[in-house]
Coordinates of C-alpha atoms in Angstrom, one line a residue:
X1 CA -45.7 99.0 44.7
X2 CA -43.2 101.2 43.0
X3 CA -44.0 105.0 42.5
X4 CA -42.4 107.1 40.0
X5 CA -40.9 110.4 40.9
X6 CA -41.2 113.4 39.1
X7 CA -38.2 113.6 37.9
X8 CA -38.4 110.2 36.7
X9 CA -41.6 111.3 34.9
X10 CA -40.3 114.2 33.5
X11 CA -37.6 112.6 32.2
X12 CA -39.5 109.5 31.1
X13 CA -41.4 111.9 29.3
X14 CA -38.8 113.6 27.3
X15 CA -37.0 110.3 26.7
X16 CA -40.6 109.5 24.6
X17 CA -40.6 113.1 22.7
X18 CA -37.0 112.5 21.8
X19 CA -37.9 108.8 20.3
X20 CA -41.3 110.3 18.4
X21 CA -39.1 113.4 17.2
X22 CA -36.1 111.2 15.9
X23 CA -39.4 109.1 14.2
X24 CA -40.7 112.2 12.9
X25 CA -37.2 112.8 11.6
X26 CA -36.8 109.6 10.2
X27 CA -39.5 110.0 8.1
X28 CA -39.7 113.4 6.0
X29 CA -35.7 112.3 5.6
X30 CA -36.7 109.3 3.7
X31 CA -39.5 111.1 2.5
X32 CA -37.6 114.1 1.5
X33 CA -34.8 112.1 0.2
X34 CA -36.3 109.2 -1.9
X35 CA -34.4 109.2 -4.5
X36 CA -31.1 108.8 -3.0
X37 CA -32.3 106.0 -0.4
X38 CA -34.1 104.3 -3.1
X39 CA -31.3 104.0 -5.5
X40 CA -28.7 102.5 -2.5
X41 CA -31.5 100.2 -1.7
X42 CA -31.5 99.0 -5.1
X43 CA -28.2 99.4 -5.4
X44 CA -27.8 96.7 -2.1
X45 CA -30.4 94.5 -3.4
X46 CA -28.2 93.7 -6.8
X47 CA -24.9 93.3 -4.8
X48 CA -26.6 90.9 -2.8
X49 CA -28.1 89.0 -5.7
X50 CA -24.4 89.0 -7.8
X51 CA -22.7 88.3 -4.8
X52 CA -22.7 84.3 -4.9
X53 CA -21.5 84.9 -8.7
X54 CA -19.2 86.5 -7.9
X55 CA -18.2 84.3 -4.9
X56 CA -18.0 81.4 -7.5
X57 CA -15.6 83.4 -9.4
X58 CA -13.2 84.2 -6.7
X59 CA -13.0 80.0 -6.1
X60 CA -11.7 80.4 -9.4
X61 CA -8.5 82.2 -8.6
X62 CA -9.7 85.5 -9.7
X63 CA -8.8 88.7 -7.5
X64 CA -12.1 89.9 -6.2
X65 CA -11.8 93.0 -8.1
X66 CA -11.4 91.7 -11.2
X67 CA -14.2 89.1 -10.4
X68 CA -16.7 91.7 -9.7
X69 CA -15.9 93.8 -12.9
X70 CA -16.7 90.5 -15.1
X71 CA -19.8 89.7 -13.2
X72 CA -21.0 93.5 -13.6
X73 CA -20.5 93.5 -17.2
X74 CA -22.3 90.4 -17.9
X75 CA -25.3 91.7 -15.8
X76 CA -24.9 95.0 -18.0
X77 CA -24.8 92.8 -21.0
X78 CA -27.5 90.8 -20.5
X79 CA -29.7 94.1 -19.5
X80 CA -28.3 96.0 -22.3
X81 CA -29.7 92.6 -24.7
X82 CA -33.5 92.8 -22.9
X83 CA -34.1 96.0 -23.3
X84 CA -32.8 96.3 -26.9
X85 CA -36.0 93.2 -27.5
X86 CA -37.9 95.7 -25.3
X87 CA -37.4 98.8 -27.7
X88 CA -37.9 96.8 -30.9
X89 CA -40.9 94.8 -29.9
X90 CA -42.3 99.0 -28.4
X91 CA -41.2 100.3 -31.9
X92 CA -43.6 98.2 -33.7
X93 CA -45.8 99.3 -31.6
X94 CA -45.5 102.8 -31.9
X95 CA -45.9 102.2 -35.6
X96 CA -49.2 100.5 -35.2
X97 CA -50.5 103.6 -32.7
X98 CA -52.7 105.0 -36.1
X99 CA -54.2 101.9 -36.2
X100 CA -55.1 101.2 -32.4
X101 CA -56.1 104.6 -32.1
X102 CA -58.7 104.1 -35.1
X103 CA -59.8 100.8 -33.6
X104 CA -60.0 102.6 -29.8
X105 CA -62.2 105.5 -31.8
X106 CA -64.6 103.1 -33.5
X107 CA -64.8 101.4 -30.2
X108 CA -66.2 104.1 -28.5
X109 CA -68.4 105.1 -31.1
X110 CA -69.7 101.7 -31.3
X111 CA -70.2 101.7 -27.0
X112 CA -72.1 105.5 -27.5
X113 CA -74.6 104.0 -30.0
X114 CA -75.5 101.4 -27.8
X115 CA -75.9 103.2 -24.7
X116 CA -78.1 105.7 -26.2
X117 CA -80.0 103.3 -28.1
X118 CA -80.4 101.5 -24.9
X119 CA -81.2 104.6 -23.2
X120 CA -83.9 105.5 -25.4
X121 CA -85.8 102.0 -25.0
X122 CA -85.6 102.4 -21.4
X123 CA -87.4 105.4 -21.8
X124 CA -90.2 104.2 -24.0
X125 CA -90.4 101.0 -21.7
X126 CA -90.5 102.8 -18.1
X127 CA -92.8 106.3 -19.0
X128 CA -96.2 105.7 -20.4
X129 CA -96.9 107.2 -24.0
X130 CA -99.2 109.9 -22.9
X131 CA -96.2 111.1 -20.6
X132 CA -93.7 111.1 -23.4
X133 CA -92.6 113.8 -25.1
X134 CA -94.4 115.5 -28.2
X135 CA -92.4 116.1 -31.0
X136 CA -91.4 119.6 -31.4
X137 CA -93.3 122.2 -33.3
X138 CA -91.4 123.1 -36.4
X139 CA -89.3 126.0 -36.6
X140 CA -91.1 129.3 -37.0
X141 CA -94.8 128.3 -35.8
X142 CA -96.4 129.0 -32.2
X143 CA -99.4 126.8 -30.3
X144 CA -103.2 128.8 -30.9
X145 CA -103.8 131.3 -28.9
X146 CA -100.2 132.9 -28.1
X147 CA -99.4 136.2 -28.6
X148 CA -95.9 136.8 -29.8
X149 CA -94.1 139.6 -27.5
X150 CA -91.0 141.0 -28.2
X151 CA -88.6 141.3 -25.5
X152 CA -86.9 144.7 -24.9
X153 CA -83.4 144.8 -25.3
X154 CA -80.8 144.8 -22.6
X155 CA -79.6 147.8 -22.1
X156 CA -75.4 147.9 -22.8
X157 CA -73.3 148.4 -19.9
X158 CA -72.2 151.9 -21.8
X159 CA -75.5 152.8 -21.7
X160 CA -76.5 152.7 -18.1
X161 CA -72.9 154.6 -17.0
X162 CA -73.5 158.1 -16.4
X163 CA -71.4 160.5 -18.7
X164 CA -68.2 161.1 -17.4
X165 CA -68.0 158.5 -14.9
X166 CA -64.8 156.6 -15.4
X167 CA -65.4 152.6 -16.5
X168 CA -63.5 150.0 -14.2
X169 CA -60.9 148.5 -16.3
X170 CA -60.7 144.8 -15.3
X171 CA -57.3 143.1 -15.7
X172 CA -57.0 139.5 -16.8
X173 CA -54.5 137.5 -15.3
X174 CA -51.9 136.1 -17.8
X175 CA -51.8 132.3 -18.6
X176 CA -49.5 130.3 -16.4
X177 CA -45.9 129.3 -18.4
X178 CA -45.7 125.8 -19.3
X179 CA -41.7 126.6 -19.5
X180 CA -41.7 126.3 -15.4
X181 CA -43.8 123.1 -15.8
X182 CA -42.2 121.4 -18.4
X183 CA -38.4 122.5 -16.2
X184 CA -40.1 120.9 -12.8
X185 CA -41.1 117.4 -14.9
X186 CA -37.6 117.5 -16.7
X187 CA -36.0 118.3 -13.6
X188 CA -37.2 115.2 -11.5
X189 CA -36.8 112.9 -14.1
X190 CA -33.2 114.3 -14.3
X191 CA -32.4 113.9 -10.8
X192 CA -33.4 110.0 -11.3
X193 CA -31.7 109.4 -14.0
X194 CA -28.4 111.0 -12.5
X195 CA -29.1 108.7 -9.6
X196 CA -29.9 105.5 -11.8
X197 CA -26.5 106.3 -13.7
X198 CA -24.4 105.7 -10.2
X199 CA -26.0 101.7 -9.6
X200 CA -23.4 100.2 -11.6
X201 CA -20.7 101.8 -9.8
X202 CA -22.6 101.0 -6.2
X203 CA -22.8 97.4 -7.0
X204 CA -19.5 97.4 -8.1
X205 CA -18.0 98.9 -5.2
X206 CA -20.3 97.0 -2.7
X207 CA -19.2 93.3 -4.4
X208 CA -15.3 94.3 -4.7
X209 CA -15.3 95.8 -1.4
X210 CA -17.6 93.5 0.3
X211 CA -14.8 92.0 3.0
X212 CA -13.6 95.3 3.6
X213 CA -16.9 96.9 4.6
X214 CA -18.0 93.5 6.1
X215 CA -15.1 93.4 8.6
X216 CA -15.5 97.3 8.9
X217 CA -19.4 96.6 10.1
X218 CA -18.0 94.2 12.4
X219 CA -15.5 96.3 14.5
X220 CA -18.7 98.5 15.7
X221 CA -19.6 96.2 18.2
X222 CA -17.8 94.1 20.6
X223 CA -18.0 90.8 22.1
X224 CA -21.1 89.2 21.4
X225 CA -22.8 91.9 19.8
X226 CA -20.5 91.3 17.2
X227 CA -21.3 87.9 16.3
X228 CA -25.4 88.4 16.4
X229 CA -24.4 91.4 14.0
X230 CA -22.6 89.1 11.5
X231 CA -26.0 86.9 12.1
X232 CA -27.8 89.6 10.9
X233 CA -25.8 90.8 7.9
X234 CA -26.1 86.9 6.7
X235 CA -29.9 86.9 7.3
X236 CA -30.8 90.0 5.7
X237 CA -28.5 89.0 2.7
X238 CA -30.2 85.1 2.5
X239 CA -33.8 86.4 2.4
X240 CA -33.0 89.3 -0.2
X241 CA -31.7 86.6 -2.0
X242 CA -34.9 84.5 -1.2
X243 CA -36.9 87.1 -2.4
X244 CA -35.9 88.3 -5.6
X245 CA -34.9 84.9 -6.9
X246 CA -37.9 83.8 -5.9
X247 CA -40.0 86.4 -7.6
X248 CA -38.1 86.2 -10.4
X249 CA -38.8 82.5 -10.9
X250 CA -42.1 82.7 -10.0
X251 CA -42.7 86.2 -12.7
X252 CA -40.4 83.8 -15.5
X253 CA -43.3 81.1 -15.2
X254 CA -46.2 83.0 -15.5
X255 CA -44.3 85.0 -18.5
X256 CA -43.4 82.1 -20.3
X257 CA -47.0 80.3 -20.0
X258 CA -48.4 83.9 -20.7
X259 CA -45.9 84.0 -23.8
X260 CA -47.6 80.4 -25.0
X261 CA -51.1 81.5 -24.5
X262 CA -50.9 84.6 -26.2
X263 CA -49.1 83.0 -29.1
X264 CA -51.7 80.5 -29.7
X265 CA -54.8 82.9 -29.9
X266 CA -52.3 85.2 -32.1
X267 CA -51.7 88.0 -29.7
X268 CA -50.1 91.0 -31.6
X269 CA -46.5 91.7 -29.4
X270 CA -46.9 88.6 -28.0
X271 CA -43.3 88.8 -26.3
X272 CA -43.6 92.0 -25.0
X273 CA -46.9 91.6 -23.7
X274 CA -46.3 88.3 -21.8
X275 CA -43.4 89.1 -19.9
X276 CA -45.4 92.3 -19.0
X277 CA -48.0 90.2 -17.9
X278 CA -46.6 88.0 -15.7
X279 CA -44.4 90.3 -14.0
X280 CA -47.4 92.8 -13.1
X281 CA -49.3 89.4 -11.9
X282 CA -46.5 89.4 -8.8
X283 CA -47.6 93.3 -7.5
X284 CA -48.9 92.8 -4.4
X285 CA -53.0 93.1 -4.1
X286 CA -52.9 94.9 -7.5
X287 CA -51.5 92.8 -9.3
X288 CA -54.3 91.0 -11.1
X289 CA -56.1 93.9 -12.7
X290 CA -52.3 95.2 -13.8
X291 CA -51.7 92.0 -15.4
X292 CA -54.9 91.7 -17.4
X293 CA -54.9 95.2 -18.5
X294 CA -51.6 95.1 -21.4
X295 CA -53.1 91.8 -23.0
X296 CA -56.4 93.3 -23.7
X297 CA -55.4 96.8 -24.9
X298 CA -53.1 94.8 -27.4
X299 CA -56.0 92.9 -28.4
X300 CA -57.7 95.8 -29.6
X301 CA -55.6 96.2 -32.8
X302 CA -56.7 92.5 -33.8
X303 CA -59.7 91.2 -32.1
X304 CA -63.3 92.4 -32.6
X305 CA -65.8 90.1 -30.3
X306 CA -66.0 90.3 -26.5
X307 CA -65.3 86.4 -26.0
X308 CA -62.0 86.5 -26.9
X309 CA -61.3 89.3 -24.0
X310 CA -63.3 87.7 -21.4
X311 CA -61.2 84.3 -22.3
X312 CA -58.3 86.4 -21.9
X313 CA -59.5 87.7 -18.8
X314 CA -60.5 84.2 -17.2
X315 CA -57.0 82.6 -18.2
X316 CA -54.8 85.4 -16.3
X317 CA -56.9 85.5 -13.7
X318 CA -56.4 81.8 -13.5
X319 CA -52.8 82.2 -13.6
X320 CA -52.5 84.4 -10.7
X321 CA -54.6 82.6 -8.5
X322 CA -52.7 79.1 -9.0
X323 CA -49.4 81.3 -8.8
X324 CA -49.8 83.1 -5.9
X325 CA -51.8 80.8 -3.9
X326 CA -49.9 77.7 -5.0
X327 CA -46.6 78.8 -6.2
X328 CA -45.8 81.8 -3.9
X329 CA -45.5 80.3 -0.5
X330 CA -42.9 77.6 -1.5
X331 CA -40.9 79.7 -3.6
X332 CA -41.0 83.1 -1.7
X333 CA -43.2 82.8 1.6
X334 CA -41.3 80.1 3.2
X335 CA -38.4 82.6 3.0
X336 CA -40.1 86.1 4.2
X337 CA -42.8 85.0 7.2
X338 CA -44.9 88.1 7.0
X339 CA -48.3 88.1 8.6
X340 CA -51.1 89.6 6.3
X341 CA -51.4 91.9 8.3
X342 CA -47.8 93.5 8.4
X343 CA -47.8 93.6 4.7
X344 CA -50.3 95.5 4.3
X345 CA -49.3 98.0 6.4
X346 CA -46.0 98.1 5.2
X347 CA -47.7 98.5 1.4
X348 CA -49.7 101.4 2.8
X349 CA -46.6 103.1 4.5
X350 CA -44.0 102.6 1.8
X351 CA -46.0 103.3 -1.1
X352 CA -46.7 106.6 0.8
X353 CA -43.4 107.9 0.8
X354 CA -42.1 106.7 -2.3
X355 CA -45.2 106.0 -4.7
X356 CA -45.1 102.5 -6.8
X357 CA -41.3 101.7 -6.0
X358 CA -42.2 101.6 -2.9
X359 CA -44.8 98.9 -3.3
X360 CA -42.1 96.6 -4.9
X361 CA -39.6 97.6 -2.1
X362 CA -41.9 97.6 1.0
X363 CA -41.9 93.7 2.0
X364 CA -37.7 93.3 0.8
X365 CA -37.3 96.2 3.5
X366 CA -39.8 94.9 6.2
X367 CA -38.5 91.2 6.4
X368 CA -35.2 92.6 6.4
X369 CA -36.1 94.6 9.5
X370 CA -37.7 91.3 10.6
X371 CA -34.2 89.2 10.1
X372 CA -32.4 91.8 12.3
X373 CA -35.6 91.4 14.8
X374 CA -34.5 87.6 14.7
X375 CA -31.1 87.6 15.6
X376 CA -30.6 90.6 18.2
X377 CA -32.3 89.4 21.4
X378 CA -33.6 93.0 23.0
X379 CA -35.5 92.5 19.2
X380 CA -37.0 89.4 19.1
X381 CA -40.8 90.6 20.1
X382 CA -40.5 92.9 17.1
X383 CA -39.6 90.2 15.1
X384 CA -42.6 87.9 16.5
X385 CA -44.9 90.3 16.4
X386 CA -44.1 91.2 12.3
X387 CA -44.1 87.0 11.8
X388 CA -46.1 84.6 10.7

């Protein structure tokens, strides 16, 4: 039986702070430095979905270059078309607000009524009549037998200071500024927009450069290591792929049956609502009450009995059920082989540190780490131990 030394312990030992240190580390630095990570991430995840276009365009004769600027334009294009159906389906919407905020108004006003009419039966069901209470005496009169008394007046703080005592002056602290407020809120959504700005440019860089860095990645390791790195590079690249397209797929057919159903009942913003719908269906363990939410708060402008809302209720639930019970694990699970488990965690840790992106980005980045797991053999427990 083998006996560790103490130096062997004491270096053991600061071989573990080092590790939980550089952990530490690792952490407030994406913490600290969301916005930047998050933007390359998504800045990857694109160049990974174009790059097959792009691929296809290079069998086509086309220097890579040039094949990546058509590719990215097209993408700008057809994001530049969705959100200009987004902004004029939300400007009729805006225009509406009077009305939906009259409708939300009469609503509540309507729910007050009926809990205080319900609240006042409960009373004269629950306490006996002799317990109730009396109606009040009106205004002016006193029971038999009370003597009216006058109270004395409180003396004023002037009067009860001795003369020539000098008065404490009490000093109210000023309002806080909203101008430092409003400069933090402006400030942040600033630094994301200056960050969103540079995606195009990342994605184009990462597709027309991809050989370059690919062959550049490679030369870090040597012999084997570099073939279970080029592994690794495929893998994480197939299952973003995976992913998103399956997502996307999945999110198109809820929309579009979403679009159907809301056009029948006469949904106001019917295609603005649906897509919303059935994209917020795919949020992981939220994604149900998210999806539910935008069809019922557009109903309000229209609709004025309950049974339309709890059929609206009832069909999106049934949607998400047969989707992500049904539809998910062909089109995405078979790629990702996540235990429950795992996500969860990874949900809980990611949408720590970067708040609801980091919901959407937590299993991309987990069965990424997972497909490295796979491939590099001092790894593989990892990547059992995060599997399915």
């Amino acid at each position: 039986m083998s006996t560790l030394t103490s130096p062997e312990i004491t270096r053991t030992a600061s071989q573990t702070s080092v590790k939980v240190l550089a952990v530490a580390a690792s952490i407030a630095l994406l913490y600290y430095g969301h916005v930047f990570f998050i933007t390359v991430l998504i800045a990857i995840i694109i160049a990974f979905l174009l790059d097959p276009i792009v691929t296809a365009f290079v069998k086509l004769r086309l220097p890579r270059a040039v094949a990546s600027f058509i590719v990215c334009s097209i993408a700008l294009l057809i994001l530049y078309l969705l959100g200009l159906g987004l902004y004029t389906q939300f400007s009729g919407f805006v225009e509406d607000l009077p009305t939906y905020s009259q409708r939300m108004n009469e609503m509540v006003d309507n729910i007050a009524t009926q809990v205080d009419h319900f609240e006042k039966q409960t009373y004269q069901v629950m306490v006996p009549k002799r317990f109730q209470e009396k109606e009040a005496p009106p205004a002016g009169t006193q029971p038999p037998g009370n003597v009216s008394r006058k109270k004395p007046a409180k003396p004023t703080p002037e009067q009860l200071t001795p003369p020539g005592t000098i008065q404490e002056v009490r000093i109210h602290p000023e309002p806080t500024p909203i101008l430092p407020y409003v400069y933090g809120y402006l400030r942040s959504f600033y630094d994301v927009v200056l960050m969103a700005s540079f995606v195009p440019f990342l994605v184009y860089f990462m597709l027309s450069w991809r050989d370059h860095m690919r062959r550049s990645f490679l030369y870090l390791f040597s012999g084997p290591g570099r073939q279970v790195a080029g592994k690794s590079w495929e893998g994480v690249a197939n299952m973003v792929r995976a992913y998103v397209i399956g997502n996307f797929i999945l999110g198109l057919l809820i929309s579009i049956v979403s679009c159907l159903f809301f056009f029948a009942i006469r949904l106001p913003y019917w295609p603005l609502i649906g897509p919303l719908s059935g994209f917020l269906s795919l949020v992981p363990y939220v994604g149900l009450p998210l999806a539910i939410l935008p069809p019922l708060l557009a109903g309000l402008i229209t609709y004025t009995q309950p049974a339309i809302y709890v059929m609206i209720a009832v069909v999106i639930a049934m949607l998400h059920l047969i989707a992500i019970n049904l539809l998910y694990p062909k089109l995405v699970g078979a790629r990702v082989h996540l235990n429950p488990l795992v996500v969860t965690i990874a949900l809980m840790f990611w949408g720590t540190l970067w708040g609801g992106i980091g919901l959407l980005l937590a299993i991309p980045i987990t069965a990424a780490f997972k497909a490295v797991c796979d491939n590099v053999s001092s790894l593989q427990g990892y990547g059992k131990l995060l599997g399915d």
